[in-house]
């Protein structure tokens, strides 16, 4: 098939790799403009752009797809289908209608649950038992289109956003290749019940509220790993918590109940959280023993509550 591909991050790049490996023709890749990143804030191409350049594919980085030039560029290719994965731009109806089989979206949730920008993090925060990928026929609404293919797997107790991302990216790559091989596929409308929205993650959400249960805070840490990192405040300083497990324990919320070389146990609203990896602002992620060598914490110390 002749496939136009639109995507930006690593999640999308894996799908592009799979489409190319399956032998499809990809004459054009759409991706977000280069963004400043790193300590020097130099402009960096997206993972999708890097893959496209390496494969010798033309890259198009418009600020919008609503102008006549962008529309004409896509229309001129007479593509069979456009595949979209975490692209970051709204596709107007005029573009959605151009390819012979329309536009297919690779979405990292079990629709209609977690439509929107941050389905992986929201599934973890909510304590969902499973997640998965849907290949969806795109329409004007936000992730409202009918589903062509889907697959699911359980969320494990130690899954983070990073680990789920990798599993979902691999699944999405497999499913889109399967879908392209079988087009046209029957489209199943999403049910009206069970709709939830995965709103974009804001950095302010990363702050830990010790009045919540240990089970909730465990999910909180895993959902904000790797970005932006769950944040606690101690003596006015920000400390990121990267790894923890709920354990039995009680005490004044935010208070350190025990400290040893492997963990710092902190009282929560219900139960306690045994923290095993921390990071001071500007420092490295460290296991407890190494962290304590430079930042002594003791039983009775209390994390800031606001």
CSV table of C-alpha atoms in Angstrom, one decimal:
chain,number,residue,atom,x,y,z
A,1,UNK,CA,0.0,0.0,0.0
A,2,UNK,CA,0.9,3.6,-0.4
A,3,UNK,CA,0.9,4.9,3.2
A,4,UNK,CA,1.4,8.5,4.4
A,5,UNK,CA,2.6,8.4,8.0
A,6,UNK,CA,2.0,11.1,10.7
A,7,UNK,CA,3.6,10.8,14.1
A,8,UNK,CA,6.1,12.3,16.4
A,9,UNK,CA,7.5,10.4,19.5
A,10,UNK,CA,9.1,7.0,19.9
A,11,UNK,CA,5.7,5.3,20.2
A,12,UNK,CA,5.0,6.4,16.6
A,13,UNK,CA,8.5,5.7,15.3
A,14,UNK,CA,8.2,2.0,16.1
A,15,UNK,CA,5.0,1.8,14.1
A,16,UNK,CA,6.8,3.5,11.1
A,17,UNK,CA,9.6,1.0,11.4
A,18,UNK,CA,7.1,-1.9,11.3
A,19,UNK,CA,5.2,-0.4,8.3
A,20,UNK,CA,8.5,-0.1,6.3
A,21,UNK,CA,9.6,-3.6,7.3
A,22,UNK,CA,6.3,-5.0,6.0
A,23,UNK,CA,7.1,-3.6,2.6
A,24,UNK,CA,4.6,-0.7,2.3
A,25,UNK,CA,5.5,2.4,0.3
A,26,UNK,CA,5.8,5.5,2.5
A,27,UNK,CA,6.3,8.5,0.2
A,28,UNK,CA,5.8,11.1,3.0
A,29,UNK,CA,6.1,11.4,6.7
A,30,UNK,CA,4.4,14.2,8.7
A,31,UNK,CA,5.9,15.1,12.1
A,32,UNK,CA,6.0,18.0,14.5
A,33,UNK,CA,8.6,20.8,13.9
A,34,UNK,CA,12.0,20.3,15.5
A,35,UNK,CA,12.0,21.4,19.2
A,36,UNK,CA,14.8,22.7,21.5
A,37,UNK,CA,16.0,20.0,23.9
A,38,UNK,CA,18.9,19.1,26.1
A,39,UNK,CA,21.2,21.3,28.1
A,40,UNK,CA,22.1,23.4,25.1
A,41,UNK,CA,18.5,23.7,24.0
A,42,UNK,CA,19.5,22.9,20.4
A,43,UNK,CA,16.8,22.0,18.0
A,44,UNK,CA,16.2,18.3,17.9
A,45,UNK,CA,14.3,16.3,15.3
A,46,UNK,CA,11.5,14.0,16.5
A,47,UNK,CA,12.2,10.2,16.7
A,48,UNK,CA,9.8,9.8,13.7
A,49,UNK,CA,11.8,12.4,11.7
A,50,UNK,CA,15.0,10.6,12.5
A,51,UNK,CA,13.7,7.3,11.2
A,52,UNK,CA,12.3,8.9,8.1
A,53,UNK,CA,15.5,10.7,7.2
A,54,UNK,CA,17.4,7.5,7.7
A,55,UNK,CA,15.0,5.7,5.3
A,56,UNK,CA,15.3,8.5,2.7
A,57,UNK,CA,11.6,9.5,3.1
A,58,UNK,CA,10.5,13.1,2.5
A,59,UNK,CA,9.6,14.8,5.8
A,60,UNK,CA,6.9,17.5,6.1
A,61,UNK,CA,6.6,19.5,9.3
A,62,UNK,CA,3.7,21.9,9.0
A,63,UNK,CA,2.5,24.0,11.9
A,64,UNK,CA,-1.1,23.2,10.8
A,65,UNK,CA,-2.8,20.9,8.3
A,66,UNK,CA,-5.6,23.4,7.7
A,67,UNK,CA,-3.9,25.5,5.0
A,68,UNK,CA,-4.2,25.0,1.3
A,69,UNK,CA,-0.5,24.0,0.9
A,70,UNK,CA,-0.6,21.2,3.4
A,71,UNK,CA,-3.9,19.9,2.0
A,72,UNK,CA,-2.5,20.0,-1.6
A,73,UNK,CA,0.7,18.2,-0.6
A,74,UNK,CA,-1.2,15.3,1.0
A,75,UNK,CA,-3.8,15.2,-1.8
A,76,UNK,CA,-1.1,15.0,-4.6
A,77,UNK,CA,0.2,11.7,-3.3
A,78,UNK,CA,-3.2,9.8,-3.8
A,79,UNK,CA,-2.3,7.6,-0.9
A,80,UNK,CA,-4.3,4.5,0.0
A,81,UNK,CA,-4.3,5.3,3.7
A,82,UNK,CA,-2.8,7.7,6.3
A,83,UNK,CA,-1.5,6.2,9.5
A,84,UNK,CA,-1.5,8.5,12.5
A,85,UNK,CA,0.2,7.8,15.9
A,86,UNK,CA,0.7,10.5,18.6
A,87,UNK,CA,1.1,13.1,15.9
A,88,UNK,CA,0.1,16.2,17.9
A,89,UNK,CA,-1.9,18.0,15.2
A,90,UNK,CA,-5.6,18.0,14.5
A,91,UNK,CA,-6.5,16.5,11.1
A,92,UNK,CA,-9.3,18.5,9.5
A,93,UNK,CA,-12.1,16.6,7.8
A,94,UNK,CA,-10.7,17.6,4.3
A,95,UNK,CA,-7.5,15.7,5.1
A,96,UNK,CA,-9.3,12.8,6.8
A,97,UNK,CA,-11.2,12.2,3.5
A,98,UNK,CA,-8.3,12.2,1.2
A,99,UNK,CA,-6.8,8.7,1.3
A,100,UNK,CA,-8.8,5.8,-0.2
A,101,UNK,CA,-9.1,4.0,3.1
A,102,UNK,CA,-9.2,7.2,5.2
A,103,UNK,CA,-6.9,7.8,8.2
A,104,UNK,CA,-6.2,5.1,10.8
A,105,UNK,CA,-5.1,6.0,14.3
A,106,UNK,CA,-3.0,3.9,16.7
A,107,UNK,CA,-4.4,4.7,20.1
A,108,UNK,CA,-2.8,3.3,23.3
A,109,UNK,CA,-6.0,2.5,25.3
A,110,UNK,CA,-9.1,0.3,25.1
A,111,UNK,CA,-11.5,2.8,23.6
A,112,UNK,CA,-13.8,4.4,24.6
A,113,UNK,CA,-11.8,4.4,27.9
A,114,UNK,CA,-9.1,7.0,27.9
A,115,UNK,CA,-9.7,9.0,24.8
A,116,UNK,CA,-7.2,11.9,24.6
A,117,UNK,CA,-3.6,12.8,25.2
A,118,UNK,CA,-2.3,10.7,28.1
A,119,UNK,CA,-4.0,7.3,28.1
A,120,UNK,CA,-1.0,5.4,29.5
A,121,UNK,CA,-0.6,7.6,32.6
A,122,UNK,CA,-4.3,7.8,33.3
A,123,UNK,CA,-4.8,4.0,33.1
A,124,UNK,CA,-2.0,3.6,35.7
A,125,UNK,CA,-3.3,6.4,38.0
A,126,UNK,CA,-6.8,4.9,37.9
A,127,UNK,CA,-5.6,1.4,38.8
A,128,UNK,CA,-7.0,-0.2,35.6
A,129,UNK,CA,-6.5,-3.9,35.5
A,130,UNK,CA,-5.7,-3.9,31.7
A,131,UNK,CA,-4.8,-1.7,28.8
A,132,UNK,CA,-4.2,-2.2,25.1
A,133,UNK,CA,-4.2,-0.7,21.7
A,134,UNK,CA,-7.0,0.2,19.3
A,135,UNK,CA,-6.6,0.8,15.5
A,136,UNK,CA,-9.4,3.3,15.0
A,137,UNK,CA,-10.9,4.9,11.8
A,138,UNK,CA,-10.4,8.6,12.4
A,139,UNK,CA,-13.2,11.1,12.3
A,140,UNK,CA,-13.6,14.7,13.4
A,141,UNK,CA,-14.2,13.9,17.1
A,142,UNK,CA,-11.4,13.3,19.6
A,143,UNK,CA,-10.8,9.5,19.4
A,144,UNK,CA,-14.4,8.9,18.7
A,145,UNK,CA,-14.1,6.8,15.5
A,146,UNK,CA,-15.0,3.2,15.1
A,147,UNK,CA,-12.5,0.5,16.0
A,148,UNK,CA,-11.0,-1.8,13.3
A,149,UNK,CA,-8.7,-3.9,15.5
A,150,UNK,CA,-7.8,-4.1,19.1
A,151,UNK,CA,-5.8,-6.2,21.6
A,152,UNK,CA,-5.4,-6.0,25.4
A,153,UNK,CA,-3.0,-7.2,28.1
A,154,UNK,CA,-3.0,-7.0,31.9
A,155,UNK,CA,-1.2,-4.1,33.7
A,156,UNK,CA,1.3,-5.7,36.1
A,157,UNK,CA,1.9,-4.5,39.6
A,158,UNK,CA,5.4,-3.2,38.8
A,159,UNK,CA,4.5,-1.5,35.4
A,160,UNK,CA,5.5,2.1,35.0
A,161,UNK,CA,4.5,4.5,32.2
A,162,UNK,CA,7.9,3.6,30.7
A,163,UNK,CA,7.3,-0.1,30.7
A,164,UNK,CA,3.7,0.2,29.5
A,165,UNK,CA,4.8,2.6,26.7
A,166,UNK,CA,7.2,0.0,25.4
A,167,UNK,CA,4.7,-2.8,25.5
A,168,UNK,CA,2.0,-0.7,23.9
A,169,UNK,CA,4.4,0.6,21.2
A,170,UNK,CA,5.3,-2.9,20.2
A,171,UNK,CA,1.6,-4.0,20.2
A,172,UNK,CA,0.6,-0.9,18.1
A,173,UNK,CA,3.3,-1.6,15.6
A,174,UNK,CA,2.1,-5.2,15.2
A,175,UNK,CA,-1.6,-4.3,15.0
A,176,UNK,CA,-1.2,-1.6,12.4
A,177,UNK,CA,0.7,-3.9,10.1
A,178,UNK,CA,-2.0,-6.5,10.6
A,179,UNK,CA,-4.7,-3.9,9.8
A,180,UNK,CA,-3.0,-2.7,6.6
A,181,UNK,CA,-2.8,-6.3,5.4
A,182,UNK,CA,-6.5,-6.8,5.9
A,183,UNK,CA,-8.1,-3.5,4.7
A,184,UNK,CA,-10.9,-2.9,4.3
A,185,UNK,CA,-11.9,-4.1,7.8
A,186,UNK,CA,-15.3,-4.0,9.4
A,187,UNK,CA,-15.6,-0.9,11.7
A,188,UNK,CA,-17.2,-1.4,15.1
A,189,UNK,CA,-18.7,1.8,16.6
A,190,UNK,CA,-17.5,2.6,20.1
A,191,UNK,CA,-20.1,2.1,22.9
A,192,UNK,CA,-21.7,5.2,24.4
A,193,UNK,CA,-21.0,3.8,27.9
A,194,UNK,CA,-17.6,3.9,29.6
A,195,UNK,CA,-16.2,7.0,27.9
A,196,UNK,CA,-13.4,8.6,29.9
A,197,UNK,CA,-10.9,11.3,28.8
A,198,UNK,CA,-7.1,11.1,29.4
A,199,UNK,CA,-6.3,14.8,29.8
A,200,UNK,CA,-2.7,15.9,29.2
A,201,UNK,CA,-0.4,15.4,32.2
A,202,UNK,CA,0.5,18.6,34.0
A,203,UNK,CA,3.7,18.9,36.0
A,204,UNK,CA,1.8,20.1,39.0
A,205,UNK,CA,0.0,16.7,39.2
A,206,UNK,CA,3.3,15.1,40.1
A,207,UNK,CA,3.3,16.5,43.6
A,208,UNK,CA,2.7,13.7,46.2
A,209,UNK,CA,-0.3,14.0,48.5
A,210,UNK,CA,0.7,12.0,51.6
A,211,UNK,CA,-3.0,11.9,52.8
A,212,UNK,CA,-3.8,9.5,50.0
A,213,UNK,CA,-3.5,5.7,50.4
A,214,UNK,CA,-0.2,3.9,49.9
A,215,UNK,CA,-1.8,1.9,47.0
A,216,UNK,CA,-2.7,5.2,45.3
A,217,UNK,CA,0.7,6.7,45.8
A,218,UNK,CA,2.4,3.5,44.4
A,219,UNK,CA,0.4,4.0,41.2
A,220,UNK,CA,1.2,7.7,41.3
A,221,UNK,CA,5.0,7.0,41.3
A,222,UNK,CA,4.6,4.5,38.5
A,223,UNK,CA,2.4,6.7,36.4
A,224,UNK,CA,4.9,9.7,36.6
A,225,UNK,CA,7.9,7.5,35.7
A,226,UNK,CA,9.8,8.6,33.6
A,227,UNK,CA,8.1,12.0,33.2
A,228,UNK,CA,7.9,14.2,35.1
A,229,UNK,CA,8.8,12.1,38.2
A,230,UNK,CA,6.7,12.0,41.3
A,231,UNK,CA,7.7,14.9,43.6
A,232,UNK,CA,7.8,15.2,47.3
A,233,UNK,CA,8.8,18.2,49.4
A,234,UNK,CA,11.2,17.9,52.3
A,235,UNK,CA,12.4,20.9,54.3
A,236,UNK,CA,11.3,23.1,51.4
A,237,UNK,CA,13.3,21.1,48.8
A,238,UNK,CA,12.0,19.0,46.0
A,239,UNK,CA,12.8,15.3,46.1
A,240,UNK,CA,11.7,12.9,43.4
A,241,UNK,CA,10.6,9.4,44.4
A,242,UNK,CA,11.2,6.8,41.7
A,243,UNK,CA,10.5,3.4,43.2
A,244,UNK,CA,8.3,2.3,46.2
A,245,UNK,CA,6.0,-0.4,47.4
A,246,UNK,CA,2.9,-0.2,49.7
A,247,UNK,CA,3.5,-1.8,53.1
A,248,UNK,CA,1.7,-2.1,56.4
A,249,UNK,CA,2.3,0.8,58.8
A,250,UNK,CA,0.5,3.8,60.3
A,251,UNK,CA,1.4,7.1,61.7
A,252,UNK,CA,1.1,10.8,61.2
A,253,UNK,CA,0.9,11.3,57.4
A,254,UNK,CA,4.1,12.2,55.7
A,255,UNK,CA,6.2,11.0,58.7
A,256,UNK,CA,9.1,8.6,58.3
A,257,UNK,CA,8.4,5.5,60.2
A,258,UNK,CA,11.6,3.6,59.6
A,259,UNK,CA,14.9,3.9,57.7
A,260,UNK,CA,17.3,1.2,56.7
A,261,UNK,CA,19.8,0.7,53.9
A,262,UNK,CA,17.2,-0.5,51.4
A,263,UNK,CA,14.1,1.7,52.1
A,264,UNK,CA,12.5,4.6,53.8
A,265,UNK,CA,9.0,3.9,55.1
A,266,UNK,CA,6.6,6.9,55.1
A,267,UNK,CA,3.2,7.0,56.6
A,268,UNK,CA,0.3,7.7,54.2
A,269,UNK,CA,-3.4,8.3,54.7
A,270,UNK,CA,-3.9,4.6,54.6
A,271,UNK,CA,-0.9,2.3,55.1
A,272,UNK,CA,2.7,3.3,54.3
A,273,UNK,CA,5.0,3.6,51.4
A,274,UNK,CA,8.4,1.9,51.4
A,275,UNK,CA,10.6,4.2,49.1
A,276,UNK,CA,13.7,2.6,47.6
A,277,UNK,CA,14.9,5.1,45.0
A,278,UNK,CA,15.1,8.9,45.3
A,279,UNK,CA,16.6,11.9,43.6
A,280,UNK,CA,17.4,15.3,44.9
A,281,UNK,CA,16.9,18.3,42.6
A,282,UNK,CA,19.9,18.5,40.3
A,283,UNK,CA,21.2,15.1,41.4
A,284,UNK,CA,21.0,11.5,40.2
A,285,UNK,CA,18.5,8.8,40.9
A,286,UNK,CA,20.0,6.9,43.8
A,287,UNK,CA,19.1,3.8,45.9
A,288,UNK,CA,18.3,4.6,49.5
A,289,UNK,CA,21.8,3.7,50.9
A,290,UNK,CA,23.5,6.1,48.5
A,291,UNK,CA,20.9,8.8,48.9
A,292,UNK,CA,21.2,8.7,52.7
A,293,UNK,CA,25.0,9.2,52.5
A,294,UNK,CA,24.5,12.8,51.4
A,295,UNK,CA,21.0,13.5,52.7
A,296,UNK,CA,20.5,12.0,56.2
A,297,UNK,CA,16.9,11.2,56.9
A,298,UNK,CA,15.7,9.7,60.2
A,299,UNK,CA,12.7,8.3,61.9
A,300,UNK,CA,10.3,11.0,62.9
A,301,UNK,CA,11.3,13.4,60.1
A,302,UNK,CA,8.3,14.5,58.1
A,303,UNK,CA,7.8,15.3,54.4
A,304,UNK,CA,6.1,18.7,53.7
A,305,UNK,CA,2.3,18.3,53.3
A,306,UNK,CA,1.8,21.3,50.9
